[in-house]
mmCIF file of C-alpha atoms and ligand atoms in Angstrom:
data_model
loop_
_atom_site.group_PDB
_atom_site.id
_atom_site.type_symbol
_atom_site.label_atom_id
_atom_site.label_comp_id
_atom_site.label_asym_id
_atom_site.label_seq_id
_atom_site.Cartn_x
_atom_site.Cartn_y
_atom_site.Cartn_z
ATOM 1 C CA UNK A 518 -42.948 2.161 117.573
ATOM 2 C CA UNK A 519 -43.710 4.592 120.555
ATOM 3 C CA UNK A 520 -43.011 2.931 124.089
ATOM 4 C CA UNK A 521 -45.739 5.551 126.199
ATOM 5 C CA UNK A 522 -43.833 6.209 130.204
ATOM 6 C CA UNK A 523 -46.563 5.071 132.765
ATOM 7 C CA UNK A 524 -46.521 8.582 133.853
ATOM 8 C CA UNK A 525 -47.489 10.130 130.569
ATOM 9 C CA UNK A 526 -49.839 7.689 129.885
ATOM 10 C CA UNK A 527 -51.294 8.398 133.816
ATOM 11 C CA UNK A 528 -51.232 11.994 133.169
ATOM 12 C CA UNK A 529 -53.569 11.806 129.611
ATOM 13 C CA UNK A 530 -55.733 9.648 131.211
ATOM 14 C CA UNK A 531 -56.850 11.353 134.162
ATOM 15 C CA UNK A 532 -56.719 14.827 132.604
ATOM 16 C CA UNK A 533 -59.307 13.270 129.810
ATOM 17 C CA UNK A 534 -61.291 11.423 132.830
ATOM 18 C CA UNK A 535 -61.601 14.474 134.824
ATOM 19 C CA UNK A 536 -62.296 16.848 131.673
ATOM 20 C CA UNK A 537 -65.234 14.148 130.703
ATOM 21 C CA UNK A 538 -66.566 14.754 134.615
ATOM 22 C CA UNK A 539 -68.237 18.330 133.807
ATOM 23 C CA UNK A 540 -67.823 18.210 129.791
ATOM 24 C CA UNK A 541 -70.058 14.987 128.543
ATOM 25 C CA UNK A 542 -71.720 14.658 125.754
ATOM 26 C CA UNK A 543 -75.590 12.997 126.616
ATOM 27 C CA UNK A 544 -76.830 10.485 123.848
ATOM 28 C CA UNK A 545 -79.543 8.377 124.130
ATOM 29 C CA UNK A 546 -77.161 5.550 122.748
ATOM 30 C CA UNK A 547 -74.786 6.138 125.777
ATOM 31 C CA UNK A 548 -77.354 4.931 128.232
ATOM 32 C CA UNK A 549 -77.726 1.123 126.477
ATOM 33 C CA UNK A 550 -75.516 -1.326 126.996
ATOM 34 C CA UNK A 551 -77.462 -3.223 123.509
ATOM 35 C CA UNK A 552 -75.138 -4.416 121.017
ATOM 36 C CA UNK A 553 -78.531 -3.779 118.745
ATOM 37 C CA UNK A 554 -78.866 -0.083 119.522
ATOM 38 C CA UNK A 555 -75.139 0.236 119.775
ATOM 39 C CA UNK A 556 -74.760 -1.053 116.121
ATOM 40 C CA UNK A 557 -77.596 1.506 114.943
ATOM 41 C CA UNK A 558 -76.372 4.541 116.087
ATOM 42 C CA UNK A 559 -73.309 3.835 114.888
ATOM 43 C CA UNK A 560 -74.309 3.040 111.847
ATOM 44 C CA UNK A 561 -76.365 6.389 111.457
ATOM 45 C CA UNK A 562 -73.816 7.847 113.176
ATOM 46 C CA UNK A 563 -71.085 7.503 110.235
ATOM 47 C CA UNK A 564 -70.536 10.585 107.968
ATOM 48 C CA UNK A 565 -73.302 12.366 110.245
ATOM 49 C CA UNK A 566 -73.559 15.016 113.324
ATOM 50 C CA UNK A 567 -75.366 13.480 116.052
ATOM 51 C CA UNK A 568 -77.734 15.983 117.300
ATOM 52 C CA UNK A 569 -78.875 15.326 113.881
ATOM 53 C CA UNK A 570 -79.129 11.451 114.605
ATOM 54 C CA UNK A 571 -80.297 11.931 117.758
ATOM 55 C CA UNK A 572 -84.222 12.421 116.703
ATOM 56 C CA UNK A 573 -84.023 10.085 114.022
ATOM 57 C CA UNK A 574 -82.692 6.980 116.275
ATOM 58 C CA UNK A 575 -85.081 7.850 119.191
ATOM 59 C CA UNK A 576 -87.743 7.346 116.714
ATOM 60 C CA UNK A 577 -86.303 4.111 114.836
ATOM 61 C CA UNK A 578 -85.712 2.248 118.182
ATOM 62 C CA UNK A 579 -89.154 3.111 119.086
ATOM 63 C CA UNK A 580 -90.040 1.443 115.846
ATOM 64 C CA UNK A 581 -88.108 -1.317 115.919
ATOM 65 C CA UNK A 582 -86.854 -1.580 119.479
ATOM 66 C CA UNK A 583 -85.111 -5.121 118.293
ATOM 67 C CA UNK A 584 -83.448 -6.859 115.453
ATOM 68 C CA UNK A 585 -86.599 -9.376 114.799
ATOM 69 C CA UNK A 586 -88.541 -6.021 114.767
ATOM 70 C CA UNK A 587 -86.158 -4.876 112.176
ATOM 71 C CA UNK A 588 -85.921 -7.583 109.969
ATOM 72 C CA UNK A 589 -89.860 -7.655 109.653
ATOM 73 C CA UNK A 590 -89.810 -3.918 108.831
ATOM 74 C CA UNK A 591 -90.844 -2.861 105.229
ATOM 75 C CA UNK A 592 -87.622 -1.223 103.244
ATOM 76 C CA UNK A 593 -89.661 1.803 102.144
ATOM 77 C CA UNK A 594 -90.383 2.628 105.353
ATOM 78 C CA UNK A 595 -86.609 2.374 106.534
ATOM 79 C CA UNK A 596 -85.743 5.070 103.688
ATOM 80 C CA UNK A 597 -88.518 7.105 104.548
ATOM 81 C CA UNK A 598 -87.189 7.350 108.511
ATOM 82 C CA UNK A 599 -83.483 7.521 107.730
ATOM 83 C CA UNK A 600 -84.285 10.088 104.760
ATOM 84 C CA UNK A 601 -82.967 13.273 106.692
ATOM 85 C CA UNK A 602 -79.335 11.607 107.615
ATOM 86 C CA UNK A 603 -78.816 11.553 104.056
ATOM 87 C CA UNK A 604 -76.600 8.148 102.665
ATOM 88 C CA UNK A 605 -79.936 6.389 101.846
ATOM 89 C CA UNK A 606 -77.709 2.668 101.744
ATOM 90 C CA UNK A 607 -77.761 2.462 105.111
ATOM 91 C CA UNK A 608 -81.383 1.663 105.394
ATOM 92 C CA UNK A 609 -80.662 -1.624 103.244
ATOM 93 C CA UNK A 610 -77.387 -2.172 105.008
ATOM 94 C CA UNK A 611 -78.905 -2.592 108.303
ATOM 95 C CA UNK A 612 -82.235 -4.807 106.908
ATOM 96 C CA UNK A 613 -79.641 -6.825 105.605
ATOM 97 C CA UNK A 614 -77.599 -6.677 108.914
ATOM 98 C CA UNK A 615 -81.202 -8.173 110.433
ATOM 99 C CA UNK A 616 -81.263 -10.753 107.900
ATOM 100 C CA UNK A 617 -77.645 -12.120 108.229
ATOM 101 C CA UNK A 618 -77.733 -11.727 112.012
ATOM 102 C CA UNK A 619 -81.319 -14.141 112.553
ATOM 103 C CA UNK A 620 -80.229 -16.607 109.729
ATOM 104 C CA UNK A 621 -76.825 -16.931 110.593
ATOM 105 C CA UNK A 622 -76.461 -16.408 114.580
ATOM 106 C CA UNK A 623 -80.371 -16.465 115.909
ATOM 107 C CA UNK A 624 -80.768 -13.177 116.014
ATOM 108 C CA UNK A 625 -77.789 -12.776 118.998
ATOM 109 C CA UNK A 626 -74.948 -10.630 118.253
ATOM 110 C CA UNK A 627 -71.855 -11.992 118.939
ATOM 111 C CA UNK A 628 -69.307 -11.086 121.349
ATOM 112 C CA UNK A 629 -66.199 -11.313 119.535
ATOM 113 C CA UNK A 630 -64.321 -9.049 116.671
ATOM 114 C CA UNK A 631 -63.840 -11.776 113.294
ATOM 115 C CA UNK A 632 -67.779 -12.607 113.661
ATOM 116 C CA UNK A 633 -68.831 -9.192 114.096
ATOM 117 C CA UNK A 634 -67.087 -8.113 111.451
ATOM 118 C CA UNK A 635 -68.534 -10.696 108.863
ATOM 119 C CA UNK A 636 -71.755 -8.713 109.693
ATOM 120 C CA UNK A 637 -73.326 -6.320 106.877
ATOM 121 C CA UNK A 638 -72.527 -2.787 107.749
ATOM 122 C CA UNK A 639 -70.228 -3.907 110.687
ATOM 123 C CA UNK A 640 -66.409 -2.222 109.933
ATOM 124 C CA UNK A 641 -63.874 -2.531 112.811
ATOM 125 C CA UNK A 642 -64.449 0.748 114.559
ATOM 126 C CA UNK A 643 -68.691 -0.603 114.389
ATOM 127 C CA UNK A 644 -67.166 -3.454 116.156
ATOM 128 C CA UNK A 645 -64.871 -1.893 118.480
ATOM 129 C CA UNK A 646 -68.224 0.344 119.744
ATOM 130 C CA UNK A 647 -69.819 -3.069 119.764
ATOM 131 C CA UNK A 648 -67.161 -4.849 122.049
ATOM 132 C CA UNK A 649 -66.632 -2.201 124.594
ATOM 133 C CA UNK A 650 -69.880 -0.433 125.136
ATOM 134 C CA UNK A 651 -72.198 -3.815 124.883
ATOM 135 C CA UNK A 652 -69.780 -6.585 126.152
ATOM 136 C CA UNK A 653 -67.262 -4.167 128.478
ATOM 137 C CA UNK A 654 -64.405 -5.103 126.225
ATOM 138 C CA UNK A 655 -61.085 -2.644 127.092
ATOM 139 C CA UNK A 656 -61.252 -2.080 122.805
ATOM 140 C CA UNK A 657 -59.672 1.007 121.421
ATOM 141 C CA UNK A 658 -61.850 3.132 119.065
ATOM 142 C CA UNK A 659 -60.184 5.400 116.723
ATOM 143 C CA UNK A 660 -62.873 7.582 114.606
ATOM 144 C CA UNK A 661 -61.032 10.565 112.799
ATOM 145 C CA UNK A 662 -61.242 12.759 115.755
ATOM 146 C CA UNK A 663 -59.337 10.674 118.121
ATOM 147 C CA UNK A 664 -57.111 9.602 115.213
ATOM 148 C CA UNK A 665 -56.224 13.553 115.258
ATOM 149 C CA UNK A 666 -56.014 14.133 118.531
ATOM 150 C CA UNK A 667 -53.273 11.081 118.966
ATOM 151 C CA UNK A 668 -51.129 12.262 115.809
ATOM 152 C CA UNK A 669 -50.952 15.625 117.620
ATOM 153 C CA UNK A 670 -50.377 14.750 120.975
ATOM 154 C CA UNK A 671 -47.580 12.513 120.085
ATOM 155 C CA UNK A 672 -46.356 13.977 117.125
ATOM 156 C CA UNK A 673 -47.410 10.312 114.786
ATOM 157 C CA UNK A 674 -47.906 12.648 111.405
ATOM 158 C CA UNK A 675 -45.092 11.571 109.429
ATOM 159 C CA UNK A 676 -45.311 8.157 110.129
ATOM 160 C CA UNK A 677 -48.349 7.992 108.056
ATOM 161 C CA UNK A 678 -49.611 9.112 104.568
ATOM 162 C CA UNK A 679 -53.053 7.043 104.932
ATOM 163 C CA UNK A 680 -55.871 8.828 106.000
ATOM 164 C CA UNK A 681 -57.147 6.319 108.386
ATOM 165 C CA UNK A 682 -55.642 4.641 111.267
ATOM 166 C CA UNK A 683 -52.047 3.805 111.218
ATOM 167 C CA UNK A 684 -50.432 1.224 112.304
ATOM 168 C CA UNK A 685 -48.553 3.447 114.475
ATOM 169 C CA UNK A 686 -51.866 5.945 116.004
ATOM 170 C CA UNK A 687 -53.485 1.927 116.515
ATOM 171 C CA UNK A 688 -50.304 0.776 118.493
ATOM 172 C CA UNK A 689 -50.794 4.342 120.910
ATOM 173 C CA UNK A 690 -54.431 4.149 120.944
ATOM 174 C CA UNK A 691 -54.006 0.572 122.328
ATOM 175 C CA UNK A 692 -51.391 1.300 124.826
ATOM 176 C CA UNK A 693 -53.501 3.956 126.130
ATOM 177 C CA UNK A 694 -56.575 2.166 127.026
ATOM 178 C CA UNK A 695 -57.217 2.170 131.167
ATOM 179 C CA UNK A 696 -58.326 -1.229 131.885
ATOM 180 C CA UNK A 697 -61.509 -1.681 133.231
ATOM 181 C CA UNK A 698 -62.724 2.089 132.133
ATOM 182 C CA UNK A 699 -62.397 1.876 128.310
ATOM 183 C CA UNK A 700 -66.238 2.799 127.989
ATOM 184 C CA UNK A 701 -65.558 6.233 130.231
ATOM 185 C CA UNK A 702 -62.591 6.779 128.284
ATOM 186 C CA UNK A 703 -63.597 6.763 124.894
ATOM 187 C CA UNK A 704 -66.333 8.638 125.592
ATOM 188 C CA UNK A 705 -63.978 11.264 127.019
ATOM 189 C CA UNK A 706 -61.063 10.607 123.483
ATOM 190 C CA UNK A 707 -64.432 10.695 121.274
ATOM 191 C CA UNK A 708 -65.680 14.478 122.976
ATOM 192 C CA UNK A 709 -62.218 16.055 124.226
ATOM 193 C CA UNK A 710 -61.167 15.611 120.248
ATOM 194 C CA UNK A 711 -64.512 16.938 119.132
ATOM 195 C CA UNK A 712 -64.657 20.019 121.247
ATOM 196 C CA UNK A 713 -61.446 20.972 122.169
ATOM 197 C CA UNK A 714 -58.597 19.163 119.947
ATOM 198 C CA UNK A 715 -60.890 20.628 117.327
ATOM 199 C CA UNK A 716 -60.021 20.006 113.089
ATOM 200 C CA UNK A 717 -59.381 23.776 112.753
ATOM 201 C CA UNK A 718 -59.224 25.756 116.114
ATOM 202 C CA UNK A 719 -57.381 23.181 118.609
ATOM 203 C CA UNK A 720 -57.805 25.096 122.103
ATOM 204 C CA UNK A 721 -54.428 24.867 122.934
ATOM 205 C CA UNK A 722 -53.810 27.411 125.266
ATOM 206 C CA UNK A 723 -56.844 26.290 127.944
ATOM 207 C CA UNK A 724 -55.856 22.597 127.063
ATOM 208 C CA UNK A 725 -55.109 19.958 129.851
ATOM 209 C CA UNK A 726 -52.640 18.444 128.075
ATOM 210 C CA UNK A 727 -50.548 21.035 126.146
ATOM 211 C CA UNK A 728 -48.203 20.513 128.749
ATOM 212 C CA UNK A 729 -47.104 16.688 127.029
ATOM 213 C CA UNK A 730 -48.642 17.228 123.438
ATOM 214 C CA UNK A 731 -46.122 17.663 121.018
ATOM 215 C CA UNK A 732 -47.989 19.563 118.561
ATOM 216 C CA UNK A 733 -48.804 22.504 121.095
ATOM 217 C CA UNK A 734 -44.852 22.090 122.041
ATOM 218 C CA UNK A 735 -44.165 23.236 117.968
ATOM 219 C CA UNK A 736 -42.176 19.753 118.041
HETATM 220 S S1 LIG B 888 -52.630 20.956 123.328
HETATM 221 FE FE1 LIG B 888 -53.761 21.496 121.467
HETATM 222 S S2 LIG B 888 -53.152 19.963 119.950
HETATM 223 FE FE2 LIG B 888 -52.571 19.198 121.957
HETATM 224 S S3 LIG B 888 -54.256 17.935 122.617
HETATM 225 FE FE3 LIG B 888 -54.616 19.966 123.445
HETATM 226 S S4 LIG B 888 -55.877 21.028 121.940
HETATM 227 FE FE4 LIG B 888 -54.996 19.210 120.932
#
């Protein structure tokens, strides 16, 4: 498995922390440290653009600005708010989520990854976002952007025919976690891979870090 050098890993993460300085993203869900709004964005935020989720969570929160509020909350009405995100499930999923989360921990989410994950609708990236942006966990969160950007910076392609996380990406994505500043910088993995290391066009010439990344080497 990939050792990262100190100075490598140095170099990404200060290029990505200075990039994120004048190139951020603003959410509303980036201003809450709420494991309850944390857990619906992402959930709305799965398969889905958010400037299109955006609108739609401002509105639910407002709603149902807690998980009591949400568990009281009649399904038809869920479906009707969610209805332009599309992948109607979700409104059940997180009415069950509700449920499960008041019957089985009081209504508190819980701070750690096994329990978390035994929620409904709660996957391990769901938790990861959990951990680190509600309880300042240093978690590493892979979605398939970052997953991309890692394979290309240090060249992880062949060491994986699955099309989500590999062992391998998981092992650099955890290395590379500053401690302390995990929030900041997967913020800055989740909108340097989104707007620069794009899926099609990667801007590799302007890039920060085509000077280490193996792909824009040819390697
Ligand atoms: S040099 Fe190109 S491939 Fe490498 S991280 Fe930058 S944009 Fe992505």
């Amino acid at each position: 498995l990939i050792d990262i050098s100190q100075s490598k890993k140095n170099f990404i993460q200060c290029e990505l922390l200075f990039w994120f300085k004048s190139n951020k993203r603003d959410y509303p869900w980036r201003h809450t440290k709420d494991p309850y709004n944390i857990s619906i964005a992402e959930i709305f935020l799965r398969q889905t653009f958010a400037d299109k989720v955006t609108p739609i969570y401002t509105e639910f929160i407002k709603k149902y600005p807690s998980i009591f509020a949400l568990s009281k909350a009649n399904p038809l009405d869920l479906r009707s708010i969610i209805h332009p995100l599309g992948l109607l499930y979700r409104a059940e999923q997180i009415k069950e989520l509700a449920t499960v989360l008041i019957i089985k921990f009081e209504g508190v989410f819980p701070n750690e990854r096994a329990p978390l994950e035994s929620l409904p609708g709660i996957g391990p990236y769901t938790a990861s976002a959990i951990l680190c942006f509600a309880f300042g966990r240093d978690e590493a969160m892979i979605d398939t952007n970052v997953l991309r950007l890692y394979r290309r910076i240090f060249n992880s392609f062949e060491h994986s025919t699955k099309k989500g996380p590999d062992k391998m990406t998981i092992t650099i994505a955890k290395q590379m976690i500053p401690m302390g500043l995990s929030k900041v910088y997967n913020l800055s993995l989740l909108d340097f891979s989104a707007k620069v290391c794009t899926h099609y066009s990667p801007r590799c010439t302007t890039c920060p870090l085509n000077l280490i990344c193996l792909y824009a080497k040819g390697d």
